[in-house]
Structure formats: C-alpha cells, structure tokens
mmCIF file of C-alpha atoms in Angstrom:
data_model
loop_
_atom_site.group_PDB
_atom_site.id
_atom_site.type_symbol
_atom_site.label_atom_id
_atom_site.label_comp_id
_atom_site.label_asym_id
_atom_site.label_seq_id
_atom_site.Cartn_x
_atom_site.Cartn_y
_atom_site.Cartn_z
ATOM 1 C CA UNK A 203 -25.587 27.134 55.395
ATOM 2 C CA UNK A 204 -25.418 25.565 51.858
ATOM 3 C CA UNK A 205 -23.551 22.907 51.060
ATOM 4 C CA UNK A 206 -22.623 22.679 46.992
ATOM 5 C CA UNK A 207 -22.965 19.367 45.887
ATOM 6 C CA UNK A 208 -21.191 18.884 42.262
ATOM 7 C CA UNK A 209 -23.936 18.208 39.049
ATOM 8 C CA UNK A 210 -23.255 15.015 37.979
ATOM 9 C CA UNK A 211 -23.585 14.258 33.891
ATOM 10 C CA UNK A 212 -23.308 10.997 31.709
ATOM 11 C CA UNK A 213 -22.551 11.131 28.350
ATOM 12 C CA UNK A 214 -23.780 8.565 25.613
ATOM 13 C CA UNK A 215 -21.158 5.964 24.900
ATOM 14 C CA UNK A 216 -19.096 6.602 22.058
ATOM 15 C CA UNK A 217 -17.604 4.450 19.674
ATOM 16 C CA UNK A 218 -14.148 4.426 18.347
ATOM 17 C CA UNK A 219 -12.394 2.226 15.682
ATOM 18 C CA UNK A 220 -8.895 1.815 15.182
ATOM 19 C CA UNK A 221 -6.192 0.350 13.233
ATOM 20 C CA UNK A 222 -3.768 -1.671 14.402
ATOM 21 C CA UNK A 223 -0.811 -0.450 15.238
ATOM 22 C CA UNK A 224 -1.838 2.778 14.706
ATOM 23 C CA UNK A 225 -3.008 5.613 16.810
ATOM 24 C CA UNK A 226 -6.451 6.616 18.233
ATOM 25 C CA UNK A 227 -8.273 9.610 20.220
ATOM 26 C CA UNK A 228 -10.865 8.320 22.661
ATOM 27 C CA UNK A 229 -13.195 11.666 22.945
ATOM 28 C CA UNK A 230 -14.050 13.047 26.624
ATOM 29 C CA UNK A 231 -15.682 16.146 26.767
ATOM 30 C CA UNK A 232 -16.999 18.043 29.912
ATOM 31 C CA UNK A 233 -18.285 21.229 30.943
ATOM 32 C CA UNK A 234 -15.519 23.658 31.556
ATOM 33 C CA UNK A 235 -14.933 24.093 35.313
ATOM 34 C CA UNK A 236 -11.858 24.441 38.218
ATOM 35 C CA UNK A 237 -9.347 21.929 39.713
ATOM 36 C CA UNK A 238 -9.731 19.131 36.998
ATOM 37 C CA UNK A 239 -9.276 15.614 38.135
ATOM 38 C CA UNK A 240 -9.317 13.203 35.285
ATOM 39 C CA UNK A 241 -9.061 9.272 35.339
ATOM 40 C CA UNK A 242 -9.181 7.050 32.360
ATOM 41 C CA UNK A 243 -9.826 3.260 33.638
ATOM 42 C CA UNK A 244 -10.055 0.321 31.145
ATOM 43 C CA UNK A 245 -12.007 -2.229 33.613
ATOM 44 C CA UNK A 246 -9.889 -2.247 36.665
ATOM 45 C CA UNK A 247 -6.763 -0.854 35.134
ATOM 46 C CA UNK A 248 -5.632 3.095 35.337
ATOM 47 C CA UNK A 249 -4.819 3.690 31.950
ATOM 48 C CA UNK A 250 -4.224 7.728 32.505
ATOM 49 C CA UNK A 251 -4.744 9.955 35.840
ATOM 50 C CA UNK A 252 -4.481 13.972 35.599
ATOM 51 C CA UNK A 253 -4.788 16.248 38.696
ATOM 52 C CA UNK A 254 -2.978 18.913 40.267
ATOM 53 C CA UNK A 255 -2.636 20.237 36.790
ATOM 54 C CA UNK A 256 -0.486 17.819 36.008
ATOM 55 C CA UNK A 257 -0.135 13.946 35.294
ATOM 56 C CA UNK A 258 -0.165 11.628 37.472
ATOM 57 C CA UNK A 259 0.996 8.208 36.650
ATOM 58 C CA UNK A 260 2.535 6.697 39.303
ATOM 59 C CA UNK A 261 0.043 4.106 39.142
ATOM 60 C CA UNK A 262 -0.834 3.748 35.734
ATOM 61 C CA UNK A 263 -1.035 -0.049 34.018
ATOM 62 C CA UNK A 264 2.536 -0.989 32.584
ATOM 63 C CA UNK A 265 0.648 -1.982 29.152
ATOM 64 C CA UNK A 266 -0.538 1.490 28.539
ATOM 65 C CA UNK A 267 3.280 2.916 29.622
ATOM 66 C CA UNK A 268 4.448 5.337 27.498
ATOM 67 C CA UNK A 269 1.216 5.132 25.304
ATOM 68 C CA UNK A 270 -1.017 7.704 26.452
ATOM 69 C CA UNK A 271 -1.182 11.071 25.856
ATOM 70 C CA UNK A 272 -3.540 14.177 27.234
ATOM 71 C CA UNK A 273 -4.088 17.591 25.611
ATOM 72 C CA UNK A 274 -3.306 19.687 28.433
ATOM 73 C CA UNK A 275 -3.603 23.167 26.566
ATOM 74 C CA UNK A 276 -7.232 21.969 25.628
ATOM 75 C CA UNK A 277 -8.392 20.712 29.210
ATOM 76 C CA UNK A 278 -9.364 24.169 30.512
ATOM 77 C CA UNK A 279 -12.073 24.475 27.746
ATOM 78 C CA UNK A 280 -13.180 21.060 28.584
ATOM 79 C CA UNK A 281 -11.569 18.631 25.994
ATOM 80 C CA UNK A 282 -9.995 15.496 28.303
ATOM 81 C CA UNK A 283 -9.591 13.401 25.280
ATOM 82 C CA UNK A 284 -6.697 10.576 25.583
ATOM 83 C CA UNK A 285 -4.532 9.814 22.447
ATOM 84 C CA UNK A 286 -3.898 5.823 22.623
ATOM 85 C CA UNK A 287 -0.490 5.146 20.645
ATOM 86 C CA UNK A 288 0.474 1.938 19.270
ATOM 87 C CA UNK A 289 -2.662 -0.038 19.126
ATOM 88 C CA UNK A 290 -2.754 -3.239 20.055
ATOM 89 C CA UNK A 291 -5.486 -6.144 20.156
ATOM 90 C CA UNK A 292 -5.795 -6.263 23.839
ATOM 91 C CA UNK A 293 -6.679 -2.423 23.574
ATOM 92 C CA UNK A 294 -9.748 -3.050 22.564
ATOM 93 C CA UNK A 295 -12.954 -2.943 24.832
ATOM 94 C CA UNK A 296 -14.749 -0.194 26.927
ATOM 95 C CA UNK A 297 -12.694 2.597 28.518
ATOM 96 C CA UNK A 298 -14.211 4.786 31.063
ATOM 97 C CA UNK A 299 -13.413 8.959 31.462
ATOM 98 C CA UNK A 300 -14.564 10.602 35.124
ATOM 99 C CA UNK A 301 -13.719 14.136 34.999
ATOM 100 C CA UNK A 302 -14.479 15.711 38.494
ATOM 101 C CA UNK A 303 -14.390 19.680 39.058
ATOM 102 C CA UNK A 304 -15.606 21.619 41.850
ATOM 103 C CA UNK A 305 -18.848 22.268 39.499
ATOM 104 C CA UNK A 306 -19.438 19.085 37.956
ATOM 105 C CA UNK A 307 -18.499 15.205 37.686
ATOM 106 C CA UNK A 308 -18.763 13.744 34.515
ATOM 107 C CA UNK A 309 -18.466 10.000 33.248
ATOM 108 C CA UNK A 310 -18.149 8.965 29.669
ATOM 109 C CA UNK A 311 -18.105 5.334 27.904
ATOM 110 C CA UNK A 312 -16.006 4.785 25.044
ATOM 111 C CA UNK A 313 -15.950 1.733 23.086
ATOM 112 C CA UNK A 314 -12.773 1.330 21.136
ATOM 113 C CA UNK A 315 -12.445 -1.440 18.320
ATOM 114 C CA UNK A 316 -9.675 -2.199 16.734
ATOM 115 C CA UNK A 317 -8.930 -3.385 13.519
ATOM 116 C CA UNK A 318 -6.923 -5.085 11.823
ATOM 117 C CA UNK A 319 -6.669 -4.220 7.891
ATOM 118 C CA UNK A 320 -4.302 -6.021 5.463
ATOM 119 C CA UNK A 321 -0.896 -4.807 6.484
ATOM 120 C CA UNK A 322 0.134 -6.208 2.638
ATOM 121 C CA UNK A 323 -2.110 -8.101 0.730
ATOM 122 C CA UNK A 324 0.062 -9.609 -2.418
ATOM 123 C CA UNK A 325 0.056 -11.421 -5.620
ATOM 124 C CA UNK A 326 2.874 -12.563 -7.067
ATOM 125 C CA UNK A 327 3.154 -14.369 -10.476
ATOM 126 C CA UNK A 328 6.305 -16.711 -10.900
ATOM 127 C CA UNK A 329 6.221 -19.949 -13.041
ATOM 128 C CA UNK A 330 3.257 -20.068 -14.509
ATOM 129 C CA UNK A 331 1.224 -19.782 -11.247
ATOM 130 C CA UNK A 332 0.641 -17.253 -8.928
ATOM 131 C CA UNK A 333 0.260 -16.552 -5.501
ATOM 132 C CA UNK A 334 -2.179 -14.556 -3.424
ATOM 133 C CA UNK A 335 -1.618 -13.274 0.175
ATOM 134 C CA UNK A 336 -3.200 -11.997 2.732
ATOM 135 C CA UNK A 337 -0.504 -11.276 5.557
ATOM 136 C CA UNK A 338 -1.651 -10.534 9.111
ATOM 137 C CA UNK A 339 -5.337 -10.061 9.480
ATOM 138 C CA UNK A 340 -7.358 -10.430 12.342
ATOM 139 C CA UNK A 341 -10.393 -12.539 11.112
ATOM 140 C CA UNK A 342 -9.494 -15.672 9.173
ATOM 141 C CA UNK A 343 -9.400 -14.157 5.333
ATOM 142 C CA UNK A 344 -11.401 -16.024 2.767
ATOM 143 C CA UNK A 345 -9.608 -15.910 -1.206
ATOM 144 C CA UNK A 346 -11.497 -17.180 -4.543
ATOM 145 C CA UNK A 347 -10.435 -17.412 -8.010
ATOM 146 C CA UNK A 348 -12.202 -15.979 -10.906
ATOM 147 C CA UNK A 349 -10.485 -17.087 -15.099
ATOM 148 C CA UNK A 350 -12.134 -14.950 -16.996
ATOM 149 C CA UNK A 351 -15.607 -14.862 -16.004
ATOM 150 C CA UNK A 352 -15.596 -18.369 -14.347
ATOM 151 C CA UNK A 353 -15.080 -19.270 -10.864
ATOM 152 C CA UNK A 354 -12.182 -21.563 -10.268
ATOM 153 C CA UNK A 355 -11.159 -23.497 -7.003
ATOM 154 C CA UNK A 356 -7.509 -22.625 -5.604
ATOM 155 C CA UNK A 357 -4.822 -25.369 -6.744
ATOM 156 C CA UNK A 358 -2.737 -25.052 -3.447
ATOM 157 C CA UNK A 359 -2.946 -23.296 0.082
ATOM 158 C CA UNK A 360 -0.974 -21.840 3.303
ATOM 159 C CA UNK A 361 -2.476 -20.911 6.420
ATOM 160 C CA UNK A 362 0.103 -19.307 9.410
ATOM 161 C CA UNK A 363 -0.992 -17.925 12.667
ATOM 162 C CA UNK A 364 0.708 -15.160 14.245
ATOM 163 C CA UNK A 365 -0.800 -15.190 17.891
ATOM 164 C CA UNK A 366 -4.174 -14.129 17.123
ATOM 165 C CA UNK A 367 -3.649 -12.993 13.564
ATOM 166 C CA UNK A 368 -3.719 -14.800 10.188
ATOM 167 C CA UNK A 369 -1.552 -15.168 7.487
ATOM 168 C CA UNK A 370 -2.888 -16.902 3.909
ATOM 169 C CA UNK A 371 -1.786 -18.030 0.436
ATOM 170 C CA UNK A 372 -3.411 -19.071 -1.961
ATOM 171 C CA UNK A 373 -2.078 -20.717 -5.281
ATOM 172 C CA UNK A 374 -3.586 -20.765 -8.566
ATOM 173 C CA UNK A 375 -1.931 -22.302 -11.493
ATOM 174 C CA UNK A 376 -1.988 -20.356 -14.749
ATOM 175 C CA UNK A 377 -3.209 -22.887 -17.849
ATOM 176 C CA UNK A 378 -4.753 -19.732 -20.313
ATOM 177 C CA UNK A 379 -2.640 -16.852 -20.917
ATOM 178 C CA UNK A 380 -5.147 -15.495 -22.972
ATOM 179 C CA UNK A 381 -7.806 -14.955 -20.122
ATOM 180 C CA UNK A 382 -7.181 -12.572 -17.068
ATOM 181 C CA UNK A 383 -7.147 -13.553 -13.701
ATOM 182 C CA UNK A 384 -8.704 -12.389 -10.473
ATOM 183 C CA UNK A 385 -7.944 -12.831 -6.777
ATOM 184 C CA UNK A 386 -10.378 -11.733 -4.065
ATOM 185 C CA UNK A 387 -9.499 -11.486 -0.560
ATOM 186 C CA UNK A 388 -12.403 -11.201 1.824
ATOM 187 C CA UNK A 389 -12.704 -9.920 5.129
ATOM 188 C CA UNK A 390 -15.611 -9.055 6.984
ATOM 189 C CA UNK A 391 -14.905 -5.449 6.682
ATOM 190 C CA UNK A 392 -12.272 -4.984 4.219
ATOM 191 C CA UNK A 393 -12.161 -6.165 0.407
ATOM 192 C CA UNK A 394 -9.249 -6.432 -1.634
ATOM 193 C CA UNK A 395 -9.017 -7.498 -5.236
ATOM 194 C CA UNK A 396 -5.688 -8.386 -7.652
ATOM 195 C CA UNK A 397 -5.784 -8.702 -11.163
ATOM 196 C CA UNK A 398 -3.632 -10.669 -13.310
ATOM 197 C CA UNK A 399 -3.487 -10.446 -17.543
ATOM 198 C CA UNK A 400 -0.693 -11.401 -19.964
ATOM 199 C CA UNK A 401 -0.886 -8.367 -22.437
ATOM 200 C CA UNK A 402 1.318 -9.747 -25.432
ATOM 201 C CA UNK A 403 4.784 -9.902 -26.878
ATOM 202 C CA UNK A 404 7.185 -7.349 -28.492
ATOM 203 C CA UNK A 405 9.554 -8.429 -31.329
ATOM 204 C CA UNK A 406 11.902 -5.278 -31.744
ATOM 205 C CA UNK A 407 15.414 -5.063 -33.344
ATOM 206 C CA UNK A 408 17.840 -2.967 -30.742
ATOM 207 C CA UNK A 409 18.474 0.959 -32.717
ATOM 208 C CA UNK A 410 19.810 4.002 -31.161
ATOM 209 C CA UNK A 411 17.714 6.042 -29.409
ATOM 210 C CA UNK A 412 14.488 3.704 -29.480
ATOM 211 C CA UNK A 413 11.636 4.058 -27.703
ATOM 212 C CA UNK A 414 9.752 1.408 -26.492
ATOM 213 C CA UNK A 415 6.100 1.676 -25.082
ATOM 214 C CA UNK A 416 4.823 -1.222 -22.677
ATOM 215 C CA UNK A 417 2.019 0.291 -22.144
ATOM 216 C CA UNK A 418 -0.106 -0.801 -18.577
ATOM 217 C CA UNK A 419 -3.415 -0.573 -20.037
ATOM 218 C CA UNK A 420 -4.943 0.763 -16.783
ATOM 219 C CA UNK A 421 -6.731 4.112 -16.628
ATOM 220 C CA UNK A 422 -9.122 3.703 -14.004
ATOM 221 C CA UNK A 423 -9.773 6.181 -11.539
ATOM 222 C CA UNK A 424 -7.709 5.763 -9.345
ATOM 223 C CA UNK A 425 -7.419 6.367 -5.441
ATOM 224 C CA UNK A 426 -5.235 9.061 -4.429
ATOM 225 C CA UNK A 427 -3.317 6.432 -2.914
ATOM 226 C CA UNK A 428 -1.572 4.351 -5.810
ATOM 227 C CA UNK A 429 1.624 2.747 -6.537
ATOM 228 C CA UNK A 430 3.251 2.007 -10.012
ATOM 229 C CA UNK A 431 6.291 -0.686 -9.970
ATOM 230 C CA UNK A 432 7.818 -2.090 -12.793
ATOM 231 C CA UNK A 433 10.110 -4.995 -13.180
ATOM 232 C CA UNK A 434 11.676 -6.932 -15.183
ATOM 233 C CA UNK A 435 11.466 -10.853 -14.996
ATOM 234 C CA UNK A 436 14.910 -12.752 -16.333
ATOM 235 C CA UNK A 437 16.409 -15.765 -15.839
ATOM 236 C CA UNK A 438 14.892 -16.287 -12.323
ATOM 237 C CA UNK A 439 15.827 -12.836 -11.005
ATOM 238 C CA UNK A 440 14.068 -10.159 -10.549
ATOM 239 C CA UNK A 441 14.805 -6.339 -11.277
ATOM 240 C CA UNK A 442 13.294 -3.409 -10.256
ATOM 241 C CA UNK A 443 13.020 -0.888 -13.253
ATOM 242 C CA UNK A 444 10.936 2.061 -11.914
ATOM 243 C CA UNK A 445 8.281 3.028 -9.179
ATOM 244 C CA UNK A 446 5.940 6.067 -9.031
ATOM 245 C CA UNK A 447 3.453 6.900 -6.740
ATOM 246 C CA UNK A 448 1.883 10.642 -8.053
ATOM 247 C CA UNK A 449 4.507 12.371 -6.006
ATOM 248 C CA UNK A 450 8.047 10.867 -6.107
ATOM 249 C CA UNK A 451 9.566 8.242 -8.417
ATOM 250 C CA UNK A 452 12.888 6.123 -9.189
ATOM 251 C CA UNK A 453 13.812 5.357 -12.593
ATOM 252 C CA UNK A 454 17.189 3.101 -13.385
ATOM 253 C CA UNK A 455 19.257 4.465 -16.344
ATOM 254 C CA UNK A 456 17.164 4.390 -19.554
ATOM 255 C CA UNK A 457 13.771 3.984 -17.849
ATOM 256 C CA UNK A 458 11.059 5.833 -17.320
ATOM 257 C CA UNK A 459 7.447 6.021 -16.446
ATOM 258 C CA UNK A 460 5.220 7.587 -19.033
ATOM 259 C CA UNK A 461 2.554 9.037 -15.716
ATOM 260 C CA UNK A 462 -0.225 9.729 -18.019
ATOM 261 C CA UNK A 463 -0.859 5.945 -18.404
ATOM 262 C CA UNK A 464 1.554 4.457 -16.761
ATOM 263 C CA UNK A 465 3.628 3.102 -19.565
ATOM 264 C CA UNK A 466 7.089 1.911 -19.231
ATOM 265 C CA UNK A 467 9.208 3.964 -22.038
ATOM 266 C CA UNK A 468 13.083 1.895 -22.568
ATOM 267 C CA UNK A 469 15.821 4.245 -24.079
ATOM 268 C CA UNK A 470 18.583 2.443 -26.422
ATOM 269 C CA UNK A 471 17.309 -1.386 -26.626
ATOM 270 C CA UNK A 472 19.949 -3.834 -26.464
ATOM 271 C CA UNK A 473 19.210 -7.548 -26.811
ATOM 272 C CA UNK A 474 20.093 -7.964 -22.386
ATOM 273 C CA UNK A 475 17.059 -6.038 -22.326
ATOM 274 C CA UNK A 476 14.461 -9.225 -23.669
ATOM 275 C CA UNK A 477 12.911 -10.501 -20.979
ATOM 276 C CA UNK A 478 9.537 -10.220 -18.965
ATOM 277 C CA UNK A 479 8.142 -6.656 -17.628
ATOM 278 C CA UNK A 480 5.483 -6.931 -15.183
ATOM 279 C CA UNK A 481 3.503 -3.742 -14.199
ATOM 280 C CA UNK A 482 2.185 -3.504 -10.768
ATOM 281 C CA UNK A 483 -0.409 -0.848 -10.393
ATOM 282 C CA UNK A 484 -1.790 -0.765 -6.655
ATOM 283 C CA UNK A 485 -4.077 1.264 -4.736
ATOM 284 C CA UNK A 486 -5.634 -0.021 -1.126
ATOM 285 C CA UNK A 487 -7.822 -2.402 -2.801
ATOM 286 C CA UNK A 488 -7.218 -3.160 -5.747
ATOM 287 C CA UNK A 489 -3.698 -4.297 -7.662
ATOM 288 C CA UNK A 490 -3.588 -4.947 -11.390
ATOM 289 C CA UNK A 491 -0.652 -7.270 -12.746
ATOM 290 C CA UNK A 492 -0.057 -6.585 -16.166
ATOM 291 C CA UNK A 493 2.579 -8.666 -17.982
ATOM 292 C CA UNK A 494 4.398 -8.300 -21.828
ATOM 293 C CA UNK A 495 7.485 -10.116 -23.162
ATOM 294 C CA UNK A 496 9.816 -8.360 -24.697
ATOM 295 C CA UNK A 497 12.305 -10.088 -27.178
ATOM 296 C CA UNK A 498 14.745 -7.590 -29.049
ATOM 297 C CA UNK A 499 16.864 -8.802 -31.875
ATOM 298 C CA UNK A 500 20.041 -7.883 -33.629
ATOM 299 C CA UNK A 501 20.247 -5.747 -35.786
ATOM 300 C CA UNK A 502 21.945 -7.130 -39.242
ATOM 301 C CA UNK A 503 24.664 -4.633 -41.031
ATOM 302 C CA UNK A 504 25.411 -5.676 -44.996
ATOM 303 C CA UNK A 505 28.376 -4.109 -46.971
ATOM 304 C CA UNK A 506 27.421 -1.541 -49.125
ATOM 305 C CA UNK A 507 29.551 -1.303 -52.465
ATOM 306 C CA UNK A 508 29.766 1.376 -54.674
ATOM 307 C CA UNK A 509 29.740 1.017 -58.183
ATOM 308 C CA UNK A 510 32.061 3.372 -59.838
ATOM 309 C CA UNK A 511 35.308 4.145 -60.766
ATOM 310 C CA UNK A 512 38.007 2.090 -59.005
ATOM 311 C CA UNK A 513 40.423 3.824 -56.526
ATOM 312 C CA UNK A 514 42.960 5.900 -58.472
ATOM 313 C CA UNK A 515 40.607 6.709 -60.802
ATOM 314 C CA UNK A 516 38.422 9.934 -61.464
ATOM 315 C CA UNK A 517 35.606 10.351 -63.359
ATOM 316 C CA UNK A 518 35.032 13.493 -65.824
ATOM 317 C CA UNK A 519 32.857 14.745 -63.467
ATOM 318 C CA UNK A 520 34.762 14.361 -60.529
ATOM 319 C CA UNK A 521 37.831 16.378 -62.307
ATOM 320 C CA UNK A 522 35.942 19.159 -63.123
ATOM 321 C CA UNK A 523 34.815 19.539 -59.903
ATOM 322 C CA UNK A 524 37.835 19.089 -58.321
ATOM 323 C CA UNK A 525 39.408 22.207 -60.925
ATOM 324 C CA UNK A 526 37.772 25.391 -58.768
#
C-alpha cells in the first residue's frame, strides 16, 4: 500500500516595511490544495490560526487581538496573506506562515520593519526666531541651519522622549530678513526640508473692491500631495485666512486663493486688515514659509467746491436749458 506523504516547500524570506501606525500585508503564498490549516507565529506567539475553514483564535496573543485579518475568499487559490492593523514598534521582527494541506506543507519567512516617518515635522516663525520640529520619530533626528548659503549652528534646543520615540526643536534666531532660511531634518531614511523668506512689504490705501495680490512665489513642481495655508499674524494672534490642498479649500469672507500660484487675493481692504500674512506651502518633504507685511492706509476725502453761480442763482445757460 502507499502511504502519501505531503511535499514540503520553503519560500525565500520576504521583506516587508511598514509605517507606524499604519497597516501592512505580510505575503504567504502556497500551492492551491484541500483542508487548509494556516498558522502565523511571531517567535513563540500565535499571531493568527485558520482551519476548519474558519478562524481559529482561541489562542491567539492578546497584542495581536483584534489586529489581524485573513482573506478567506482568496485562500482556496492559495493566497494566506495576513493584514497586520495598527502597527506598532514591537511588531516588528520575523513572522513565520505554515500552510499545511493534504498535498503540501509550506513555510514562509517574513521580515516586517517598521517605520517610523515624521508624523508632523514643523516650522514655525514667531518673534523674530523660528522653530523647527521633528515630532515623534523613531531614530534620534538630526536638524542644521543653512542663512543663505552659509551654515549656521542652532541658537536653542528641545529634546522629549516618548517611550522609544523622539521629539526635537530646534531654534534659530532670525538677525537678516533679507536672506532666506533653511531647516533640514535628517533621518536615516527620511529627509525633510523647511524654508523660510521674508518677501517684502505692501503700502496700500483701503478702496472698494481692491484686490490685493500676496503672491507665494513658489511654483515648483510639486508632489501630488501639497497643502496651501495662509494666515495672518496680528497682535500676537493668529488667524487662519484660507487652506487649499488641489481638491478642497476654505476661504474666510473676502479671501481667496489664487491656485495657479498660490497667491492670496483680499477683497475690500480696510486698515484691520495690516498685519503679517504668512504662506505655508507643504508637501511630505518640503515646506516653504513665505512672509509679506501688509500695512493699508486711509484713504483721505477733500471738499470739492464748485465755482459758479451761488444758490438761487442761474446762469444763461442753465435757463435756457431749463425752457424745453
């Protein structure tokens, strides 16, 4: 008599990066076959067990509860890939897949990183400095200063931890208005880079209907991903004006975003509308901080005489016309 002993395979050890707090598919593929029994381990915990058609996970590790997710509809053509919700730092490591069927047994490796991007890199200008952030990264984030085309040393800093994670800011007092500013955050697999420039004043007198263009001066190509925010700067408080991002936008009454170049366009100046307008233009890496004054004066009215006959009076002219 014959006795059927199941082919075993081994896969090559894939290698999966994710992003924190994000979600993930660790691949397991195997050749099609009857009575699937599949077990994903992560060392000597049971992330995910599937058999009887169904899952099983009486015993499955409380950190991966609620977490894990199979494709049932695509395990019959051989797809036992696990979706891994909610990343977290202790997720990463090796993960093991054993798929047994009455054909075959199969065992793949899967190496899952994760990592941990800027969840919001930031510069802000206030007071004649500003401040650069990185918030939450995994590796410990290194920031320089660049004025103009000169490397500068930082003038203050602020290192948090969060568990595992860092937080950093870095200060860099502003001494030349005339000359942009750079901050570079570096990680060792993520780069992000803020600019800072003062762009000039405005001197306008406040008229009906005016326009005014405070123009961004950025027409890079930019990443599909972008963000435009303006706001205005005034007597320590801060206003949001107008946001666009290529799809949706938010304009306060008299405000809008000129999304060709990104200008700022104010309708009917008034003089409670001086102040300073700060354009924030952001993609994933890169943020450009673009700054104008605006000052708006009063407009000055004379009386206007008119020379000519006084009231009670009529000209010649005036009579004739009047006789019709």
């Amino acid at each position: 008599s014959w006795v059927h002993v199941p082919m075993l395979c081994f896969a090559e050890q894939e290698t999966v990066t994710g992003l924190f707090s994000k979600d993930c598919i660790l691949p397991c593929l195997f050749p099609p076959g009857d009575d699937e029994v599949i077990y994903w381990k992560k060392g000597d915990k049971y992330v995910h067990s599937y058999y009887y058609q169904t899952d099983q996970l009486e015993g499955q590790d409380p950190d991966y509860r609620h977490r894990t997710h199979l494709f049932h509809e695509n395990i019959p053509s051989g797809n036992a890939s696990l979706k891994l919700s909610n990343l977290t730092l202790t997720d990463e490591g090796p993960y093991n897949c054993y798929v047994g069927t009455q054909q075959t047994r199969t065992e793949v490796e899967v190496m899952l990183h994760i990592r941990v991007t800027f969840i919001l890199p930031n510069v802000i200008s206030k007071d004649q400095s500003l401040q650069c952030y990185a918030f939450l990264t995994y590796s410990a984030p290194r920031i320089s200063w660049v004025r103009g085309n000169t490397s500068i040393q930082e003038t203050g800093q602020k290192e948090t931890r969060h568990g595992v994670l860092y937080s950093l800011r870095s200060d860099q007092n502003i001494i030349n208005t005339g000359e942009p500013y750079y901050c570079h955050i570096q990680l060792p697999d993520e780069e992000w880079t803020a600019e800072w420039k003062m762009q000039g004043r405005n001197k306008l007198k406040s008229l009906p209907a005016s326009l005014l263009n405070v123009t961004a001066g950025f027409r890079a190509k930019l990443n599909p991903v972008f963000l435009v925010v303006w706001t205005l700067h005034r007597n320590a408080a801060i206003s949001v004006l107008a946001f666009f991002n290529g799809t949706s936008h938010s304009y306060q009454p008299r405000v809008q975003i000129n999304q060709s170049d990104f200008s700022l366009i104010l309708n009917d100046l008034t003089a409670n509308d001086s102040g300073e307008y700060l354009c924030n233009v952001s993609t994933p890496h890169y943020t450009k901080l673009t700054v104008r004054t605006l000052e708006v004066g009063k407009l000055l009215l004379f009386p206007f005489w008119r020379w000519g006959p006084q009231r009670g009076t009529q000209s010649q002219s005036d009579s004739q016309k009047s006789v019709k």
